[in-house]
Short mmCIF file of C-alpha atoms and ligand atoms in Angstrom, two decimals:
data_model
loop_
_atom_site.label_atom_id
_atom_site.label_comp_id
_atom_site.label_asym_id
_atom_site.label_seq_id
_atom_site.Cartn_x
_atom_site.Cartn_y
_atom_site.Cartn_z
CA UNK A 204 -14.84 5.21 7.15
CA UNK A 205 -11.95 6.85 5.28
CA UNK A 206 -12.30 5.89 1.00
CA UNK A 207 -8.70 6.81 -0.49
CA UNK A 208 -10.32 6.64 -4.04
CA UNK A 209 -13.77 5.39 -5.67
CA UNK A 210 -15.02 5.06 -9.13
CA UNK A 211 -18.04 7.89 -9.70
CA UNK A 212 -20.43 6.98 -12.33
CA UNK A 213 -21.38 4.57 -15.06
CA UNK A 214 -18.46 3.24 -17.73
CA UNK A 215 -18.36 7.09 -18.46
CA UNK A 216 -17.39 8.09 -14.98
CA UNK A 217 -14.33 8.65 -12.97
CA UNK A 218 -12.50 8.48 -9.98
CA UNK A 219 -12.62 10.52 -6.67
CA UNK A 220 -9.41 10.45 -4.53
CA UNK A 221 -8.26 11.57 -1.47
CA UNK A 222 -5.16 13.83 -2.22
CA UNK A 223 -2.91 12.36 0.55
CA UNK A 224 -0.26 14.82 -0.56
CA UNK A 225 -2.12 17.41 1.06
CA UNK A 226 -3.12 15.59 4.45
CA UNK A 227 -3.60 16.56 7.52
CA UNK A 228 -3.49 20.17 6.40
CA UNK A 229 -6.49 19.60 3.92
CA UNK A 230 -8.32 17.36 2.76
CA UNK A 231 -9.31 17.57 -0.63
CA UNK A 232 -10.95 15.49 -3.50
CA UNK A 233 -9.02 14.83 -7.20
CA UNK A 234 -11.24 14.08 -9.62
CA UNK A 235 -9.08 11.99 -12.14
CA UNK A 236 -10.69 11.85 -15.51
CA UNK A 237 -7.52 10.65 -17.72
CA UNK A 238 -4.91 7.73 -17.74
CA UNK A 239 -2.05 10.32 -18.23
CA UNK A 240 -3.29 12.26 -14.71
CA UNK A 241 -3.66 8.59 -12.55
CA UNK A 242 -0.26 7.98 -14.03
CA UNK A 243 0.77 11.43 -12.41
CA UNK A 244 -1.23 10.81 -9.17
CA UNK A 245 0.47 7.56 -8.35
CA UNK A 246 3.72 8.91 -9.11
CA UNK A 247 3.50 11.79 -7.12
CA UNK A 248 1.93 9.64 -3.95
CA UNK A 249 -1.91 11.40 -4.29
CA UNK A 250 -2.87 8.00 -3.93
CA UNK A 251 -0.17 5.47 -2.36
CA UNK A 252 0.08 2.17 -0.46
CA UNK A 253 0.28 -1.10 -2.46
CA UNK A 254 -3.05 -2.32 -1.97
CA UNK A 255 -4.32 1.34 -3.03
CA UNK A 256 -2.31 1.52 -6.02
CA UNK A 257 -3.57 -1.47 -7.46
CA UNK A 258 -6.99 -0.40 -7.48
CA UNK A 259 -6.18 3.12 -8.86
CA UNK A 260 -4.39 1.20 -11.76
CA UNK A 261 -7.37 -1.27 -11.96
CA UNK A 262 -9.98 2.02 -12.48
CA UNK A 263 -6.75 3.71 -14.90
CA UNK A 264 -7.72 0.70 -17.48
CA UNK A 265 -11.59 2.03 -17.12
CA UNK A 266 -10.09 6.14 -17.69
CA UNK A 267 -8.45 4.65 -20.89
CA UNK A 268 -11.12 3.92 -22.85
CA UNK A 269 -13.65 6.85 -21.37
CA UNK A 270 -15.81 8.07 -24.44
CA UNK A 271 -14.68 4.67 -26.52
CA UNK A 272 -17.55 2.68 -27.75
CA UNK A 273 -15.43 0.52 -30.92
CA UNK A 274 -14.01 -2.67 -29.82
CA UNK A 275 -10.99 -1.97 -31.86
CA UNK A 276 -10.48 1.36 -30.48
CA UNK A 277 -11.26 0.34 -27.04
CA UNK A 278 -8.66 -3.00 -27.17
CA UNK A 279 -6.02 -0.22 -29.10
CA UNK A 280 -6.13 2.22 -26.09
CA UNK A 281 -5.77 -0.74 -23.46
CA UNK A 282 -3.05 -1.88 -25.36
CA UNK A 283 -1.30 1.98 -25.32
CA UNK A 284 -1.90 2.76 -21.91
CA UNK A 285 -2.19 -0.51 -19.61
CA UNK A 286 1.71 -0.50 -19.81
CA UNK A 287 2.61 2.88 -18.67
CA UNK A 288 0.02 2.40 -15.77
CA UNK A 289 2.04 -0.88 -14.70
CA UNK A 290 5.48 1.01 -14.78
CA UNK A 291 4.09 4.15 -12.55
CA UNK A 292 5.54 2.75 -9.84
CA UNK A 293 7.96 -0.59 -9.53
CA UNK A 294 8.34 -2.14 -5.74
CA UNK A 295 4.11 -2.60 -4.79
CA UNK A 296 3.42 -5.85 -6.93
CA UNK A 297 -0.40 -5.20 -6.76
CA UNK A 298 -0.19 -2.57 -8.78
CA UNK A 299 1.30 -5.13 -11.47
CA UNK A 300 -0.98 -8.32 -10.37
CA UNK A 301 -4.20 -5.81 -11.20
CA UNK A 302 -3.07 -4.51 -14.46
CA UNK A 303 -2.34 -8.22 -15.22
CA UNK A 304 -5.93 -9.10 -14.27
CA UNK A 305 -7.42 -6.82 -16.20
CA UNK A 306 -5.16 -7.73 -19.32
CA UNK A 307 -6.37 -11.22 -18.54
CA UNK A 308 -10.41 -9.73 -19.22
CA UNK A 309 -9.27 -8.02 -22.48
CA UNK A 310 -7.84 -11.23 -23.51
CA UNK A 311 -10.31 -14.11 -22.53
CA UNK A 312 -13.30 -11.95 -24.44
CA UNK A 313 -14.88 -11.17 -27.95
CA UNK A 314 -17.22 -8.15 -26.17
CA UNK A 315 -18.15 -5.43 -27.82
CA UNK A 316 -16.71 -2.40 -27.09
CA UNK A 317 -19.24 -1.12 -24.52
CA UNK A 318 -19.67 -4.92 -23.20
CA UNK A 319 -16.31 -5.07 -21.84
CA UNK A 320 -15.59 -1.47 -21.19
CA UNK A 321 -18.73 -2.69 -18.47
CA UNK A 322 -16.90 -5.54 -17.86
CA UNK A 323 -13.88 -4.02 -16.95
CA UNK A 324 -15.66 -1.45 -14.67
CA UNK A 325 -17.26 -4.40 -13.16
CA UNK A 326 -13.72 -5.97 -12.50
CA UNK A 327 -12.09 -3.02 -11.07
CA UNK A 328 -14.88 -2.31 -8.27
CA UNK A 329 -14.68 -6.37 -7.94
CA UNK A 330 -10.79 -5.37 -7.15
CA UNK A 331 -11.59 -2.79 -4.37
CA UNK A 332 -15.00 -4.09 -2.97
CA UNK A 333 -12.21 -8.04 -2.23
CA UNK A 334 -9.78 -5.73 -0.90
CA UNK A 335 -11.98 -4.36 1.38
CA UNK A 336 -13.00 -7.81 2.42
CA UNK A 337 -9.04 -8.90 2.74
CA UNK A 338 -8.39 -5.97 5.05
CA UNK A 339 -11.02 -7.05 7.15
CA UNK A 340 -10.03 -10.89 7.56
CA UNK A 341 -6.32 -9.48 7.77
CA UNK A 342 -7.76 -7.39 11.15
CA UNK A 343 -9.49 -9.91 12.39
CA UNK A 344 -6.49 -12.52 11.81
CA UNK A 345 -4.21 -10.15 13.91
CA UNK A 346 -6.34 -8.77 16.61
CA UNK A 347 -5.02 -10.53 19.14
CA UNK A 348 -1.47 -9.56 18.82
CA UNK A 349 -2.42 -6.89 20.32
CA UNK A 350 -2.48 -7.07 24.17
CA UNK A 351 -4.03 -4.62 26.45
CA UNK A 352 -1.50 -1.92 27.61
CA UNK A 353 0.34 -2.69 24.47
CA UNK A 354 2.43 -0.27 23.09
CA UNK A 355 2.81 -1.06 19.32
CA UNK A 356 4.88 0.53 16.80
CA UNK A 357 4.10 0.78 12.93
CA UNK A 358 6.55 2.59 9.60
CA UNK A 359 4.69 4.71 7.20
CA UNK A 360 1.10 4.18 6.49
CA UNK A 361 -0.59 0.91 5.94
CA UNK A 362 -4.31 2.13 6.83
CA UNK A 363 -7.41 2.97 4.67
CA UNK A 364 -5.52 5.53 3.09
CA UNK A 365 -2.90 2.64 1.69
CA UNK A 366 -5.85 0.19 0.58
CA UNK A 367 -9.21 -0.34 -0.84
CA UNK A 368 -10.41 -0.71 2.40
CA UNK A 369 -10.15 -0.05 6.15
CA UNK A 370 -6.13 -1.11 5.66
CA UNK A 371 -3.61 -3.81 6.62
CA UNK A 372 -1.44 -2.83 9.93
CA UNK A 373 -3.84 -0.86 11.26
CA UNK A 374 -6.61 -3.07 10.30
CA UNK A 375 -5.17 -5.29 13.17
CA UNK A 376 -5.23 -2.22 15.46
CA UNK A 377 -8.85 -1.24 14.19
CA UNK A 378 -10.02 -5.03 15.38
CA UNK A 379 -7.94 -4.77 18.52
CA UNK A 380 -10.06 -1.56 19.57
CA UNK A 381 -13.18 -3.16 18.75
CA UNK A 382 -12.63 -6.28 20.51
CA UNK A 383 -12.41 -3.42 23.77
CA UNK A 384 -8.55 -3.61 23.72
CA UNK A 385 -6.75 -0.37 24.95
CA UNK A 386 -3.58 -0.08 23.65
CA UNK A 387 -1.40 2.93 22.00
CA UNK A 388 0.40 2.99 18.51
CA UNK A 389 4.02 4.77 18.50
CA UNK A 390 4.22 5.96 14.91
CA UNK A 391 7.70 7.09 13.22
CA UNK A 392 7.42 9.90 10.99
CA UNK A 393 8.47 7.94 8.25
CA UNK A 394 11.12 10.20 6.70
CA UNK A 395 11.61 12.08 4.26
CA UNK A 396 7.50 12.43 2.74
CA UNK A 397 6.21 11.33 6.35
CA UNK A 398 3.39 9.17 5.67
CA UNK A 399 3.45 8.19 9.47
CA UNK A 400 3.13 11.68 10.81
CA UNK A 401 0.68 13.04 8.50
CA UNK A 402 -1.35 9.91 7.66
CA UNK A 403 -1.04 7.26 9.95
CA UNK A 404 -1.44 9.89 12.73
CA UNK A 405 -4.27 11.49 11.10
CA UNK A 406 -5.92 8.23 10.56
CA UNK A 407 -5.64 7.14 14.20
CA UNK A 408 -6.70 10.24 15.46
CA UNK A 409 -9.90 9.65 13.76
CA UNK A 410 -10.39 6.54 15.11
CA UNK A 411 -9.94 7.28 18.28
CA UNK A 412 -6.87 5.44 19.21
CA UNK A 413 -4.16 6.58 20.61
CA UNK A 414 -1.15 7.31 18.52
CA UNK A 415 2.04 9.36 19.64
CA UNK A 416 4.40 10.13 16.26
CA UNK A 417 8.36 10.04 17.01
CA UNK A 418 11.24 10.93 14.89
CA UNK A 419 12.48 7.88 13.19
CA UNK A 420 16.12 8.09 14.63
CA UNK A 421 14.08 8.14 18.36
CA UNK A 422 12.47 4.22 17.88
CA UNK A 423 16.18 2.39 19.48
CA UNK A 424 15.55 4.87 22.49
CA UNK A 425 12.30 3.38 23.01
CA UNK A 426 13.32 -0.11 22.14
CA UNK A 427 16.30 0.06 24.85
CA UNK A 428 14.09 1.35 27.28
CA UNK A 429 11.44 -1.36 26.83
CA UNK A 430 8.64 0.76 25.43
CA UNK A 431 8.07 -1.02 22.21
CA UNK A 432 6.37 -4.77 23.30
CA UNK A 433 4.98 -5.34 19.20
CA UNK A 434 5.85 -4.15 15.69
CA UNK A 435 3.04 -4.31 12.95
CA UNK A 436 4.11 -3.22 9.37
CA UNK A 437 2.35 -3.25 6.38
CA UNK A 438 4.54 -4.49 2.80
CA UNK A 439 4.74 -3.37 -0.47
CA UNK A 440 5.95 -7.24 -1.88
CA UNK A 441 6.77 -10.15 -0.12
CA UNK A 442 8.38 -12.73 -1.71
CA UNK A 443 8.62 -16.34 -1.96
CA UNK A 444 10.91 -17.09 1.35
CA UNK A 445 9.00 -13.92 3.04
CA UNK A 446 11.15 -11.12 2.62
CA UNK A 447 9.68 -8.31 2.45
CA UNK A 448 9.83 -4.96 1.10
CA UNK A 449 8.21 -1.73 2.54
CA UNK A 450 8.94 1.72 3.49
CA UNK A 451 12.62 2.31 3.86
CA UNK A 452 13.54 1.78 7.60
CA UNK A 453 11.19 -0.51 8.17
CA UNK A 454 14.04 -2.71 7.90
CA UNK A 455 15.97 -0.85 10.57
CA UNK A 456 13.40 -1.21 12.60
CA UNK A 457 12.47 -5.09 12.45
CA UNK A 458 16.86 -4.84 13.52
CA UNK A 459 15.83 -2.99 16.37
CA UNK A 460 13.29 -5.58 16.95
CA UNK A 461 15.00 -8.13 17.04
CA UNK A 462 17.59 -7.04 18.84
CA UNK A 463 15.35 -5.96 21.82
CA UNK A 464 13.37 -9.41 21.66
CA UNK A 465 10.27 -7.50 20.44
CA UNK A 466 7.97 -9.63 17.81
CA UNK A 467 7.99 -8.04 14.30
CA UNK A 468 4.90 -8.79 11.79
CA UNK A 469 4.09 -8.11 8.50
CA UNK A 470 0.18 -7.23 7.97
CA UNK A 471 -0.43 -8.11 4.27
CA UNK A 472 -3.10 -10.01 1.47
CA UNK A 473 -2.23 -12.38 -0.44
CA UNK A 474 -2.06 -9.96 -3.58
CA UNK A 475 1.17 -8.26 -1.73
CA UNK A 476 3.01 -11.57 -2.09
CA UNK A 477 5.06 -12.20 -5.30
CA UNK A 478 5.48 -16.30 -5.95
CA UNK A 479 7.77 -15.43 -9.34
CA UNK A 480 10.48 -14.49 -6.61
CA UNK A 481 12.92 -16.52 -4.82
CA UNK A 482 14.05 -14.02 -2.30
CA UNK A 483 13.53 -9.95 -1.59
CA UNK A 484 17.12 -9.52 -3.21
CA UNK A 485 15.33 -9.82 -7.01
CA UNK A 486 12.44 -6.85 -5.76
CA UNK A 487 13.16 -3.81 -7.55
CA UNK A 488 13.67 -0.78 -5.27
CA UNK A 489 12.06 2.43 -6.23
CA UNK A 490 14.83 5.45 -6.16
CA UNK A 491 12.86 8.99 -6.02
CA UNK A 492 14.41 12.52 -6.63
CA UNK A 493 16.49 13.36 -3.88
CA UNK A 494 14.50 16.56 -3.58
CA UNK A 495 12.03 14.73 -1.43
CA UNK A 496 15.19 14.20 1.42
CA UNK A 497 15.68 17.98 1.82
CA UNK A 498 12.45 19.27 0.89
CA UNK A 499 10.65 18.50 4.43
CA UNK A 500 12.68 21.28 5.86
CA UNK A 501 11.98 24.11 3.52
CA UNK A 502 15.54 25.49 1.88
CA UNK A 503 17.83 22.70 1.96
CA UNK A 504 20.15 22.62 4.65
CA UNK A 505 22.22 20.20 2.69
CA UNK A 506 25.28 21.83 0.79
CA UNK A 507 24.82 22.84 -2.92
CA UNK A 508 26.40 19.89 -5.05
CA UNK A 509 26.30 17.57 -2.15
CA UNK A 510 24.86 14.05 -3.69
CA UNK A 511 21.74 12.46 -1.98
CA UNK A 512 20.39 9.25 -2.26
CA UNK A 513 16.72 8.41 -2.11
CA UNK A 514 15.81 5.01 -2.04
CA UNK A 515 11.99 4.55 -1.38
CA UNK A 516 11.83 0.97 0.04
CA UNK A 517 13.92 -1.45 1.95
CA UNK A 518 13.59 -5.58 2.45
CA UNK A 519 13.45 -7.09 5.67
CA UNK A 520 14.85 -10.72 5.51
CA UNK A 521 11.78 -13.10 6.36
CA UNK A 522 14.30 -14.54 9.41
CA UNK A 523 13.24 -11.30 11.19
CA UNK A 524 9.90 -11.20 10.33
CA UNK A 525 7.49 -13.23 13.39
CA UNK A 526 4.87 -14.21 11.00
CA UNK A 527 2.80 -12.90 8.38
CA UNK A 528 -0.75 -11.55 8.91
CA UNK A 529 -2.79 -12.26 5.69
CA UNK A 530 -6.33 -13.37 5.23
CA UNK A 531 -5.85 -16.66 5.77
CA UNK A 532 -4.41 -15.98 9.25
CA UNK A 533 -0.92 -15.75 10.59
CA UNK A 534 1.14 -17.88 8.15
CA UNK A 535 4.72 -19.10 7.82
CA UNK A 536 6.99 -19.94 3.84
CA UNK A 537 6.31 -21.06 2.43
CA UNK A 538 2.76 -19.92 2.57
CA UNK A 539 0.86 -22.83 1.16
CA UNK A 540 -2.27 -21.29 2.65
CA UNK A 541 -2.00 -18.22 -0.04
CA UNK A 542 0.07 -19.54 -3.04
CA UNK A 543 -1.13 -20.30 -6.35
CA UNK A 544 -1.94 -24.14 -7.37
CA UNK A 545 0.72 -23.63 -10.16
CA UNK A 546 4.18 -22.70 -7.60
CA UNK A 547 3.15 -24.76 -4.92
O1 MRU B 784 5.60 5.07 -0.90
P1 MRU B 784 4.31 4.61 -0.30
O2 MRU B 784 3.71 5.60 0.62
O3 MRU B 784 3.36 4.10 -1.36
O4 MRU B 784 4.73 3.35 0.59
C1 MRU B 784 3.71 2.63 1.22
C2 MRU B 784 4.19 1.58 2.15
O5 MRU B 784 5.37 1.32 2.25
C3 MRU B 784 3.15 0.78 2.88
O6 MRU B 784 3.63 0.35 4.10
C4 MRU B 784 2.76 -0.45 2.03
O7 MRU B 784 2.41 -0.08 0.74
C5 MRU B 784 1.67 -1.22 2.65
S1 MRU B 784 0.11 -0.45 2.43
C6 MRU B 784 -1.07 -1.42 3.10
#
């Protein structure tokens, strides 16, 4: 089974991740010791995928207050670095719900400083070790989507690599295969830093299921010509009505869907959804340096002084979304299944 990070050690330890930066070429361990280099590592998409970033940010509150054993000291570094780990990245919500929940800790106790630099530890494997449980009841919720001979197509990654566990998306197509399904997973590249060609390739390859990668400008071809029967993305933040962000074009492609008849789903916990939002129009959008859009293809072959534009997310209005697979099953807004006692 693929781990995209894990915590090493006691309260003095640190975390081991995958460096999915590097993938499929190598793979290769970071050993993050610091706040300041998680910070770095989420930015630059070492570790990536909502559910994944909120456990990196969960263990970040551990790195902060590595060597501390005051309870002032400890409580001053939390309050220094638990806010820069929260604005790393701004469209996956889980990264913000697990800072939050670890705030919540610092606040509710009187420890001493080694008590609840324990109890935080405690709290951030708590994080990964339910996420790993969500991604399985998230499979196991969508398996049967997935008909035999089905040809299913999934944007960027949403796999173990992307969570604390075996993933969302391809949860659903890891239960599918073990409830003796044979299917095969079209994957778009996922332009421009190709999560779907390196990782979710790489992943499925693993496991054993077939996967053929396509350019994302190919996916209408297939459409048209009938070869897409099921869409399965993961999300970065669904909100209250069930739009949805993730990867940008995953939006084009739940058009396409729709268009061509073809059932679009969102694999996703409840921890993805965000109840203090009306509508996707109020999720904020990352923008990254526009020297990710030309740097795929070596020297750019876009003009000096030529602007570019790099959003890193799009929303997909819940009226094109089929249903939503979370651990509670496949649910419908406006999700009473998932949401809090206090917005219902
Ligand atoms: O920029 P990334 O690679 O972090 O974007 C990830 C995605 O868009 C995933 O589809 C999403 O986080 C769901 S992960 C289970």
């Amino acid at each position: 089974m693929i781990e995209a990070l894990r915590w090493v050690g006691d309260r003095d330890g640190h975390v081991s991740m995958i460096d999915q930066t590097r993938l499929p070429d190598v793979l290769i361990d970071l050993e993050i010791t610091n706040p300041d280099d998680m910070i770095a590592a989420i930015r630059r998409l070492s570790v990536r995928g909502a559910p994944a970033i909120g456990v990196a940010a969960a263990y970040g509150a551990c790195l902060a207050t590595r060597g501390l054993t005051d309870a002032v000291e400890v409580r001053a570094a939390l309050d220094r670095e638990l806010p820069k780990i929260r604005d790393s990245r701004p469209t996956a919500v889980n990264l913000h719900h697990m800072v939050d929940r670890m705030r919540r800790l610092i606040d509710a106790s009187d420890l001493t400083g080694c008590e609840l630099r324990d109890r935080l530890l405690q709290e951030a494997c708590s994080i990964q070790a339910e996420d790993r449980e969500l991604c399985l009841m998230i499979g196991r919720a969508g398996a049967a989507l997935v008909k035999d001979g089905g040809r299913v197509l999934t944007h960027c990654n949403a796999g173990a690599l992307a969570t604390g566990g075996q993933g969302t998306a391809l949860s659903v197509f890891y239960a599918a295969k073990d409830a003796g399904r044979r299917f095969e997973v079209v994957a778009d590249e996922t332009r421009p830093l190709l999560q779907g060609a390196r990782l979710t390739a790489w992943e499925l390859q693993k496991a054993e299921i077939p996967v053929t990668v396509i350019c994302d400008n190919a996916a209408g071809h297939l459409f048209a010509r009938g070869e897409i029967d099921l869409v399965v993305t993961g999300a970065d933040r669904v909100a209250s009505n069930g739009d949805a962000a993730n990867k940008i074009g995953t939006y084009t492609v739940a058009c396409l869907a729709q268009l061509h008849n073809v059932p679009f789903y969102i694999a996703a916990p409840s921890t993805t959804f965000d109840f203090s939002l009306a509508t996707g129009a109020e999720i904020p959008i990352e923008e990254r340096s526009g020297d990710e859009v030309w740097r795929v293809s070596g020297s750019g072959p876009i003009p000096d002084g030529v602007k570019v534009r790099n959003p890193a997310f799009d929303v997909t209005p819940a009226s094109m979304v089929k249903g939503w697979i979370t651990e509670k099953g496949i649910i419908q807004p406006p999700f009473a299944e998932i949401r809090p006692e206090a917005t219902r």
